[in-house]
Coordinates of C-alpha atoms and ligand atoms in Angstrom, one line a residue:
X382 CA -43.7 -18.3 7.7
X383 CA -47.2 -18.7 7.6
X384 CA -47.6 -22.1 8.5
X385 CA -45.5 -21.2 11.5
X386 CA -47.6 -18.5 12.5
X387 CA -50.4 -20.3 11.9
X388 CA -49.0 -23.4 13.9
X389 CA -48.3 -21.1 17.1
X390 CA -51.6 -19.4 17.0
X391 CA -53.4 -22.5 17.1
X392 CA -51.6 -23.5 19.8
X393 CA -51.8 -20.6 21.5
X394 CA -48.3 -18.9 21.5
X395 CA -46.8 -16.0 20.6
X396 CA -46.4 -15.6 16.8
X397 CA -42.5 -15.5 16.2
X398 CA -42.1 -11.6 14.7
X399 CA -40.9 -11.2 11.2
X400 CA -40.5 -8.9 8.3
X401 CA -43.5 -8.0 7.0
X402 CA -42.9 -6.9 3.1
X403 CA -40.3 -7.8 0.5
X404 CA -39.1 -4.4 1.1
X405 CA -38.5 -4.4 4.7
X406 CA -36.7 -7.7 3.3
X407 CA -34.4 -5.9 1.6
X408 CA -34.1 -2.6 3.3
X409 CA -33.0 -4.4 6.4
X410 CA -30.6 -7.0 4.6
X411 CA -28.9 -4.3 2.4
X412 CA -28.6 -2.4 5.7
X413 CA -26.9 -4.9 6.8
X414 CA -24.0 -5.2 4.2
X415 CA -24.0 -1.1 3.5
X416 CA -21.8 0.1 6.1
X417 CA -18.2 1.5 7.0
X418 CA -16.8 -0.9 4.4
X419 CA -18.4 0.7 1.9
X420 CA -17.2 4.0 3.1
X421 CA -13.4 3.4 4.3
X422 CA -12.3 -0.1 2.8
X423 CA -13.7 -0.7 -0.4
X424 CA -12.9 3.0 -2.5
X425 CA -9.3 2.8 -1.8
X426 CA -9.0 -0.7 -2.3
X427 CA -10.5 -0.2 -5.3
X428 CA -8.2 2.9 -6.7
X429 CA -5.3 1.2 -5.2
X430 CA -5.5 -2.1 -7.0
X431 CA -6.1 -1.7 -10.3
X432 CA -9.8 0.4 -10.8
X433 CA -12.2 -1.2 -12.4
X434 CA -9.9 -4.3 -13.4
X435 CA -10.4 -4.5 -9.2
X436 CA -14.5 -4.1 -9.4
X437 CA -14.6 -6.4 -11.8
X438 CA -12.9 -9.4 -9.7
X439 CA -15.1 -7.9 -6.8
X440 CA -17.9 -8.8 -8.6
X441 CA -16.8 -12.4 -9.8
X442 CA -15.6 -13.1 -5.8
X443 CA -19.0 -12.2 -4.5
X444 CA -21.3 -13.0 -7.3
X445 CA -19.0 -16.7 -7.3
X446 CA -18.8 -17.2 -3.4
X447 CA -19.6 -14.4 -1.0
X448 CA -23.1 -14.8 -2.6
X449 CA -23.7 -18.1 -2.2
X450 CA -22.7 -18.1 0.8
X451 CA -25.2 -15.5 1.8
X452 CA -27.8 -17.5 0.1
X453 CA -26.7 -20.5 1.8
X454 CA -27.3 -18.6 5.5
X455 CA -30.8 -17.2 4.5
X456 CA -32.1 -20.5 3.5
X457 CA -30.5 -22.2 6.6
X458 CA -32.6 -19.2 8.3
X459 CA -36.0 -19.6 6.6
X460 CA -36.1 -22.7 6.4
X461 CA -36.0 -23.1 10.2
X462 CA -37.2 -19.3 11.5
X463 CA -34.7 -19.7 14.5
X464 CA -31.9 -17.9 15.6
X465 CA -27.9 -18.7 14.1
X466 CA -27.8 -21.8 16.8
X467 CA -31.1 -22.9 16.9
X468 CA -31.0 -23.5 12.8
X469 CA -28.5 -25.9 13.1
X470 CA -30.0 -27.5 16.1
X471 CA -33.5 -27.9 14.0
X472 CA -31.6 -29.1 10.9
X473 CA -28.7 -31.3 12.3
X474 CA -30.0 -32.4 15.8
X475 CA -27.2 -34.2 18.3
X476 CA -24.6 -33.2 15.9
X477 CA -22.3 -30.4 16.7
X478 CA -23.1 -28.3 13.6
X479 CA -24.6 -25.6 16.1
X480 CA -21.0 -25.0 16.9
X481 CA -20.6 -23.0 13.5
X482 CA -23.8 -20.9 15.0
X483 CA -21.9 -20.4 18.5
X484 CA -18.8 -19.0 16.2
X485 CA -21.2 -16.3 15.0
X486 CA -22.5 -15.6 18.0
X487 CA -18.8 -15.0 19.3
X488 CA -17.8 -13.5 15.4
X489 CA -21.0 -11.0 15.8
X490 CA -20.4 -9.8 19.4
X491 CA -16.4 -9.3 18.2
X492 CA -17.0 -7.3 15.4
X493 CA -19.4 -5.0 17.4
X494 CA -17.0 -4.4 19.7
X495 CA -14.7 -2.7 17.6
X496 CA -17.4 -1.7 14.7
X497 CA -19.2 0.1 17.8
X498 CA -16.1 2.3 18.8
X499 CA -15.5 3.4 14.6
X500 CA -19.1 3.9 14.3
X501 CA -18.9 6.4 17.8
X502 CA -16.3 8.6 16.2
X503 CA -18.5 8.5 13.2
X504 CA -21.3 9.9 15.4
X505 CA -19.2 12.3 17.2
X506 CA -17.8 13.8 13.8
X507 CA -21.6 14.3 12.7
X508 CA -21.9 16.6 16.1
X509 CA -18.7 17.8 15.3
X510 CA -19.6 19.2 11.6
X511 CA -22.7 20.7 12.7
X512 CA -20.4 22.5 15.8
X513 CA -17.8 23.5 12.9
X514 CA -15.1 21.7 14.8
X515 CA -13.8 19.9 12.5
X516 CA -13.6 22.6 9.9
X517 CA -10.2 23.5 8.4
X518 CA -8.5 23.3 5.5
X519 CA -5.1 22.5 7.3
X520 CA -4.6 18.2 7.4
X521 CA -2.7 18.9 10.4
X522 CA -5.2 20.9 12.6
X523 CA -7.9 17.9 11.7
X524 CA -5.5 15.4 12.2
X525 CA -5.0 17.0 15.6
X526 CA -8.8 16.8 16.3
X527 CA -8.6 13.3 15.4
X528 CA -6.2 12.7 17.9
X529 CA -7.8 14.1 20.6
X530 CA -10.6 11.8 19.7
X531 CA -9.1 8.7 19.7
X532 CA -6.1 9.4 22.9
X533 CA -9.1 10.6 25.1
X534 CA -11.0 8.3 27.4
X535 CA -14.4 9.6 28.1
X536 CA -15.4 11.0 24.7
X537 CA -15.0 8.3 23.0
X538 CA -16.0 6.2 25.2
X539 CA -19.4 7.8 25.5
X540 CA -20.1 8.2 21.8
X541 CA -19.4 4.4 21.8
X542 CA -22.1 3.7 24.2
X543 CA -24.2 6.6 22.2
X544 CA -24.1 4.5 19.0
X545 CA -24.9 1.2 21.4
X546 CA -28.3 2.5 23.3
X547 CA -28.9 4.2 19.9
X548 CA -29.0 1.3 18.1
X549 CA -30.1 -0.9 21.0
X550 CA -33.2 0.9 21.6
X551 CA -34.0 0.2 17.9
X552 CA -33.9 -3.6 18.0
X553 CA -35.8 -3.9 21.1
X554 CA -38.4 -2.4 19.7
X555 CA -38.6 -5.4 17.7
X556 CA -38.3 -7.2 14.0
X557 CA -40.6 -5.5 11.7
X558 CA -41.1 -2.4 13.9
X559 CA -37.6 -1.5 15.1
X560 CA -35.0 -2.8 12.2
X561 CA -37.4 -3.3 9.2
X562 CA -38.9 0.1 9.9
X563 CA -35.8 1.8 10.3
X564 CA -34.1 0.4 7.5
X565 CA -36.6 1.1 5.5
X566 CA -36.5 4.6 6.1
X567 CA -32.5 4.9 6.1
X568 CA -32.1 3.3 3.4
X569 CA -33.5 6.1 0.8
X570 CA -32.1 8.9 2.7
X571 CA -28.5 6.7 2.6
X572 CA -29.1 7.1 -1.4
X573 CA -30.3 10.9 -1.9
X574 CA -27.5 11.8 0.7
X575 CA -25.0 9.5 -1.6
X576 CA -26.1 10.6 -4.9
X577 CA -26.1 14.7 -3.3
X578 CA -22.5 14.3 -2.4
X579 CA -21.5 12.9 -5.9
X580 CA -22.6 15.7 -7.6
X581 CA -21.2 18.1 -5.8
X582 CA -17.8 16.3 -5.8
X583 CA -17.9 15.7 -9.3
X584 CA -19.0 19.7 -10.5
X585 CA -15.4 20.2 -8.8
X586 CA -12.7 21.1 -11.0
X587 CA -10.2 18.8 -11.3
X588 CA -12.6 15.7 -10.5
X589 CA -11.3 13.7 -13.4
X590 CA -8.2 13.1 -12.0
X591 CA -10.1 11.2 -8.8
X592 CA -12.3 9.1 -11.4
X593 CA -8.9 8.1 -13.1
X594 CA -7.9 6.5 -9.7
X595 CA -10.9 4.9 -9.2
X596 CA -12.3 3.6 -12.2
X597 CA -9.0 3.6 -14.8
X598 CA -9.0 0.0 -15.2
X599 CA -5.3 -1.7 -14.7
X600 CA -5.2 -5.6 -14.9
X601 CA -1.2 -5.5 -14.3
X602 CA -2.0 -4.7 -10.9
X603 CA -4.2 -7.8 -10.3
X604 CA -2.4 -10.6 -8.6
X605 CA -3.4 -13.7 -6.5
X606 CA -2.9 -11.6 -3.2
X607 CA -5.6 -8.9 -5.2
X608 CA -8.1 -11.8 -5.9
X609 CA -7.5 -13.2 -2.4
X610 CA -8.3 -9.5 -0.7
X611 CA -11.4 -9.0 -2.9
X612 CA -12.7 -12.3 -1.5
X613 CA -11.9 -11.6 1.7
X614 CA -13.6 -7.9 1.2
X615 CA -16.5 -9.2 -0.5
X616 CA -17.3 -11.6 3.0
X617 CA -17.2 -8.4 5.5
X618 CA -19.1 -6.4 2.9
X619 CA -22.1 -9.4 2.5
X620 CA -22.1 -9.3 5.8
X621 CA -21.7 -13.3 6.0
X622 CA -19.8 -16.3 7.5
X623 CA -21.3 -15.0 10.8
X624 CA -24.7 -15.9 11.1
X625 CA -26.0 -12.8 10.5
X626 CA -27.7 -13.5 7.1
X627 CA -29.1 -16.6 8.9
X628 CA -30.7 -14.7 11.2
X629 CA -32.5 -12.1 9.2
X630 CA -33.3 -15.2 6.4
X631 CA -35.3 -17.0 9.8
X632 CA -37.7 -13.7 9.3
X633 CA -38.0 -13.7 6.0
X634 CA -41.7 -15.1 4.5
X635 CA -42.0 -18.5 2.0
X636 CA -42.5 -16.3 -0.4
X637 CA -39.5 -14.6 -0.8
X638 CA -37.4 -15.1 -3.4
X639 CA -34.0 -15.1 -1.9
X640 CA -31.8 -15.9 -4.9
X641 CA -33.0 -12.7 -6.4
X642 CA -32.8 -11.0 -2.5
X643 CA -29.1 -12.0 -2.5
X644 CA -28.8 -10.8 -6.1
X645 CA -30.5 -7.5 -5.2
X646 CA -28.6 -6.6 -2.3
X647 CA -25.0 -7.4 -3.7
X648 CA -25.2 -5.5 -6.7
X649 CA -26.9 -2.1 -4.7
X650 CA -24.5 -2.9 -2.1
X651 CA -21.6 -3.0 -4.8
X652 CA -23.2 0.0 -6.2
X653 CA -23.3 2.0 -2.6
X654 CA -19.4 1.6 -2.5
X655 CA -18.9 3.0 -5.9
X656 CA -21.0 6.0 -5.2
X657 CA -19.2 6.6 -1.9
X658 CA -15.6 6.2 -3.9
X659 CA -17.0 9.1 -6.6
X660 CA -18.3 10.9 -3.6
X661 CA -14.6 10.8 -1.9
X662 CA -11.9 11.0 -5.0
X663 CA -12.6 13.3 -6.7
X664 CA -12.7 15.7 -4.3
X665 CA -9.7 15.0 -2.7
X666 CA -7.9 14.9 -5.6
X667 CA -9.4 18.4 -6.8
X668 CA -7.7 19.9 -3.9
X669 CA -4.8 18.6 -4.1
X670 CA -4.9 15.8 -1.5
X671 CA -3.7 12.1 -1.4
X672 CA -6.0 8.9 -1.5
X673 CA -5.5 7.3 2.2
X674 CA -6.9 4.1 3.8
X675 CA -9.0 4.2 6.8
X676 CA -9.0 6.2 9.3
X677 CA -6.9 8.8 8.1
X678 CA -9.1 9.4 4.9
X679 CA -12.6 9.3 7.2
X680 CA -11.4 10.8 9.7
X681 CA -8.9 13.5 8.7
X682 CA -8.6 14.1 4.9
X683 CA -12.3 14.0 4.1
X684 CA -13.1 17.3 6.4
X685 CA -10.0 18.8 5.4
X686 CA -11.5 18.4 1.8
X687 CA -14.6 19.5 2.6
X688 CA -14.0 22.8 4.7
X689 CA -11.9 23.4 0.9
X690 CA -15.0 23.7 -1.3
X691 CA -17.8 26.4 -1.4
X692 CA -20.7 25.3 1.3
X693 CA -18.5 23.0 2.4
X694 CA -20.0 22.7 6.0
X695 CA -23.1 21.6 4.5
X696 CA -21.9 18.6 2.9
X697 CA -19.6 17.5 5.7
X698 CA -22.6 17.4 7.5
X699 CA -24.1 15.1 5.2
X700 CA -21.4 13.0 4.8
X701 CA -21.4 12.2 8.1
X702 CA -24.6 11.3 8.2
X703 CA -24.6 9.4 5.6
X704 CA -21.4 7.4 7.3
X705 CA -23.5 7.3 10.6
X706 CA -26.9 5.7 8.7
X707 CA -24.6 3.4 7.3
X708 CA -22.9 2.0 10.5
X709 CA -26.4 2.0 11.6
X710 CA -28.2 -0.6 9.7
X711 CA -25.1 -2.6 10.0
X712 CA -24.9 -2.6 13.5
X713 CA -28.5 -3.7 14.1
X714 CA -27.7 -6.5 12.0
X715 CA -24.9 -7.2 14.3
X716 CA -26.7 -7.3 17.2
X717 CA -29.7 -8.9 16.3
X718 CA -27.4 -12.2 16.3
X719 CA -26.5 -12.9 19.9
X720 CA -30.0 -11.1 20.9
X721 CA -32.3 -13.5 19.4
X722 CA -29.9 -16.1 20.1
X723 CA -30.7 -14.9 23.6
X724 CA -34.2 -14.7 23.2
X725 CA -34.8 -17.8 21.7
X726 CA -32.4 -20.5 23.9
X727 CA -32.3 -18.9 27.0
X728 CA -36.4 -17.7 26.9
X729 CA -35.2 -14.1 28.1
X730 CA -37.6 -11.2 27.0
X731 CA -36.3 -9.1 23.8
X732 CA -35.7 -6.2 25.9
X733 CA -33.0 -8.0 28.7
X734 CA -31.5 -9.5 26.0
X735 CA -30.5 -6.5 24.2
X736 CA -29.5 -4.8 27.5
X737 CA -27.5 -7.6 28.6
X738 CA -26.0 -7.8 25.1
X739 CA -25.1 -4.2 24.9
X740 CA -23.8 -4.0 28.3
X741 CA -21.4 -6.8 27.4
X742 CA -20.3 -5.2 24.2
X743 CA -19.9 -1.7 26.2
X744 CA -17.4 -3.7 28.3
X745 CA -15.4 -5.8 25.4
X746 CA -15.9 -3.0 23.3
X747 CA -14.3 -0.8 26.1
X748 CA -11.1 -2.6 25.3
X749 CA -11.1 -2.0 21.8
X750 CA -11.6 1.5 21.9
X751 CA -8.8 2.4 24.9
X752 CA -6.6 0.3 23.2
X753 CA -4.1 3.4 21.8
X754 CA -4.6 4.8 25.4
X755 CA -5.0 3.0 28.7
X756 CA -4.5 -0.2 27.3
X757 CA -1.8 0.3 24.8
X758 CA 0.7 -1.5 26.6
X759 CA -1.3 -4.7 26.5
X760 CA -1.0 -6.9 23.5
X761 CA -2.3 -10.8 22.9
X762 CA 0.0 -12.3 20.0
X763 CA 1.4 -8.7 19.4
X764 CA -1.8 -7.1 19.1
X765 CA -3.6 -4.5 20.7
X766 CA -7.1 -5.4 21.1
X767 CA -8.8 -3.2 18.5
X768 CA -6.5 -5.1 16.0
X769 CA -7.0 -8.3 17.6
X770 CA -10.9 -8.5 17.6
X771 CA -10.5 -7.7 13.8
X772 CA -7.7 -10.3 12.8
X773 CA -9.8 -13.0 15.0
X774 CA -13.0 -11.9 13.1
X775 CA -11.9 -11.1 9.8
X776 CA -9.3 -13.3 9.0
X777 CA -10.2 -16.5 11.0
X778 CA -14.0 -16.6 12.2
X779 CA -15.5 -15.3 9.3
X780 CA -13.8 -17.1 6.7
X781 CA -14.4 -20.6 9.0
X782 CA -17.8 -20.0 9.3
X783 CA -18.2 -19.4 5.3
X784 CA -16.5 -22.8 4.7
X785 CA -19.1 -24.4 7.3
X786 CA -21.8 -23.1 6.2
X787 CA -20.9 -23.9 2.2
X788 CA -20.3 -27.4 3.7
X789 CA -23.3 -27.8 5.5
X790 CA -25.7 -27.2 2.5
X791 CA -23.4 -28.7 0.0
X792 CA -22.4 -32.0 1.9
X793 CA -25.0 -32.4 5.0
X794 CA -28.1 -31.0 3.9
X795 CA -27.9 -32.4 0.3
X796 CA -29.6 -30.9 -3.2
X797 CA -33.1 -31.8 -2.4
X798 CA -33.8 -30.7 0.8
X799 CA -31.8 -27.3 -0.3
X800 CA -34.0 -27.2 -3.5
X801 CA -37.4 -26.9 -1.7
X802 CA -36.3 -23.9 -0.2
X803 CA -34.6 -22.5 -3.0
X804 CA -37.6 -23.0 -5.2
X805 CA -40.3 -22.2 -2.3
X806 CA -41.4 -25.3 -2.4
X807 CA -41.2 -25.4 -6.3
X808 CA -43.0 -22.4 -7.1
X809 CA -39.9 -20.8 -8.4
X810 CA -38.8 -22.3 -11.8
X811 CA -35.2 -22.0 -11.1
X812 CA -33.4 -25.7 -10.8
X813 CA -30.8 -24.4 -13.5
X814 CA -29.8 -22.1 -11.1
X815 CA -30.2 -24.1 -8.2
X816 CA -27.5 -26.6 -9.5
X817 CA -25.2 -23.9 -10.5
X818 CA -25.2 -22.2 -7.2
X819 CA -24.7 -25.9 -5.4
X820 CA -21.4 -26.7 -6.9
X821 CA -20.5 -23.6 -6.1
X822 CA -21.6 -23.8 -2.4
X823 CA -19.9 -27.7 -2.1
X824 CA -17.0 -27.5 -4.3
X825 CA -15.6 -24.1 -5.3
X826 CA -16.5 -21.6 -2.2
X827 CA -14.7 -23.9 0.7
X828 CA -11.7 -24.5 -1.4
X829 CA -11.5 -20.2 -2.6
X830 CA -12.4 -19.5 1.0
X831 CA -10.0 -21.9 2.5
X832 CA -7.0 -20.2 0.6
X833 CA -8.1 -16.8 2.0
X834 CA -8.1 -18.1 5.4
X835 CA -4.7 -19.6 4.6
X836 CA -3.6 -16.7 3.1
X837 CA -4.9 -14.2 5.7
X838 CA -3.1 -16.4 8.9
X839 CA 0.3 -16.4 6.8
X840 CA 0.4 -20.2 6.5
X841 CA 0.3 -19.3 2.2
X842 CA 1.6 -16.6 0.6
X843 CA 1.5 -15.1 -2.9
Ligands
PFF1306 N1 -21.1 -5.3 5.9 C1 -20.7 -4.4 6.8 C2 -19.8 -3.4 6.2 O1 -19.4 -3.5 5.0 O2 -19.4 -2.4 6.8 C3 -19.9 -4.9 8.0 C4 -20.6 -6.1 8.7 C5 -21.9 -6.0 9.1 C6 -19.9 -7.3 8.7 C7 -22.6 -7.1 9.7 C8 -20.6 -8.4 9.3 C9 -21.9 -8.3 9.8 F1 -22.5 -9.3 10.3

């Protein structure tokens, strides 16, 4: 990045902004793959599939293709320090390869839209705790809370727009200023909040029974459908297929090492969804509640659980805000894609780029969030849109852009040009691992990720 800088200095223009310490470099990448995933998705599809038999194919799907993957983006990033479109117009010029930068444009500003209306009733339940709203030990008089949430119009429709000029005003204040700086603070206090939460749910009586369903390892229950969903999980947890990875790899420095970045982040990332499953289990099981998916366990179980153990406001509090610090760093990673897309293509300044962006995701994401209300009736290939914008994402864009992107490093850009950034230019010693990670990237992660995509649109099935 250096050279770069240096280049635009000397000829007089602007520097390109970029992360300014290893840290920042992983702060704001881990902030990107933390999120509601960790929170709502990955603990119950753990205890539900087998335990640890489940974490341990978790592991082998993202350490085997989710990571490369993510190491294929950040290269593509660095190694050109433009945005998910540009890249591919630097590295493949007059060939449509930028196409697979356009899908993440599209993939990024689609997730948001329904990512943005969750993360608003994560918000609203952090006001909500403090208020003492949402305290009761009766599932049915926080279910009914829920429901007055989600069936209104204007609540949640402000708290979406809340998380949007929330997060909005972060990234205009820039790279290494607004989502490095913030990161790098949220990510700690993610951690403490974590690791505060555990203890208390595990000094519960009766937490054993919540580690059982977690942890107790069960390989009967692993099946090709089980491999298939860990793969698929481990791609929305990474954060990848999407651009987004490219994006924040275009700021990182050439000294970086981004195997080990990739490495890094997976494994705390991995580690942030086990410490949110032993924050969650155990106490719902010591009070004599049922695992759930989604919303109903976010949303409805985990204050009823709460409001059932001693200073139990106090920790729904900082549940919350540990669910809302989450959404955070992985919304900024979100949006950072069509913004400096924006920026960079269309020479708009940082700061009408982001507005424009969020007012276009306050509209789409409109539609997402009155989809059980208003919009109910209206359904595109029997789906409301809230459903819709995540089957398009999760199940078609995503995946397709992972293929792309393995295919563009393993079969376009070839293993030399790929080994210069690996290796920063050689200064890494790491060619064993290079060559490891490119068969992975050009033979093994399209065909895995193709039978996902398969899988996931009904065309196989297990
Ligand atoms: N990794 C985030 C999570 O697990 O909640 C979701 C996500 C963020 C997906 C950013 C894609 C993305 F670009």
């Amino acid at each position: 990045m250096q050279d770069t800088w240096l280049q635009d200095t000397q000829l007089g223009k602007k520097p390109r902004e970029g992360f300014s310490s290893s840290v920042g470099v992983i702060a704001a990448t881990l902030g990107s793959a933390v999120g509601l995933g960790n929170i709502w998705k990955f603990p119950y599809v753990t205890g539900q599939n087998g335990g640890a038999a489940f974490i341990l194919i978790y592991l082998i799907a993202a350490l085997l293709i989710s990571a490369p993957i993510m190491l294929s983006e950040l290269m593509i990033g660095r190694k050109t320090h433009a945005n998910a479109v540009g890249a591919f117009k630097t590295l493949a010029k007059h060939e449509p390869w930028f196409l697979v930068g356009v899908s993440g444009v599209i993939s990024s500003f689609l997730i948001m839209a329904f990512y943005s209306c969750v993360a608003g009733w994560v918000f609203s339940y952090v006001f909500k705790a403090v208020a003492g709203t949402i305290e009761s030990t009766s599932p049915q008089q926080t279910f009914a809370v829920f429901q007055t949430l989600v069936n209104g119009v204007g609540e949640p429709l402000f708290w979406q727009l809340f998380v949007l000029a929330f997060t909005g005003t972060i990234i205009m204040a820039g790279v290494s200023k607004g989502i490095e700086r913030v990161t790098k603070a949220l990510m700690p206090i993610l951690f403490v909040l974590l690791l505060i939460v555990d203890i208390r749910s595990l000094t519960l009586p009766g937490a054993s029974q919540g580690l059982k369903f977690l942890f107790q390892p069960d390989f009967s229950k692993i099946s090709i459908s089980v491999i298939l969903a860990a793969l698929g999980l481990a791609f929305f947890k990474l954060s990848v297929g999407m651009g987004t990875m490219t994006t924040y790899g275009s700021y990182m420095g050439e000294n970086e090492n981004l195997p080990k970045t990739v490495l890094t982040v997976m494994l705390s990332d991995t580690l942030v969804s086990i410490m949110a499953g032993i924050a969650i289990f155990p106490a719902v099981y010591a009070f004599g509640f049922k695992p759930d998916a989604g919303p109903s366990l976010l949303f409805i179980t985990i204050p009823t659980v709460f409001s059932s153990m001693p200073f139990g406001r106090f920790f729904m509090i900082l549940f919350f805000i540990l669910v809302a610090v989450a959404a955070t760093g992985a919304i900024l990673s979100l949006l950072e894609v069509p913004v400096a897309y924006i920026v960079e293509e269309y020479k708009i300044s940082r700061r009408m780029a982001t507005l424009g962006t969020i007012m276009a995701i306050a509209l789409v994401g409109s539609t997402a969030t009155l989809s059980t209300t208003l919009l109910s009736q209206m359904h595109i290939f029997g789906k409301n849109f809230f459903d819709l914008y995540d089957f398009v994402t999760s199940n078609i864009l995503l995946p397709l852009g992972g293929i792309f992107f393995a295919i563009f490093v393993g079969w376009r850009w070839g293993f030399e040009d790929m080994f210069e950034v690996f290796s920063n230019h050689g200064r890494l010693k790491n060619e064993g691992l290079a060559r490891i990670y490119f068969i992975l990237v050009k033979f093994f992660a399209p065909v895995a990720i193709a039978l996902v995509l398969l899988t996931g649109l009904g065309f196989i099935q297990f």
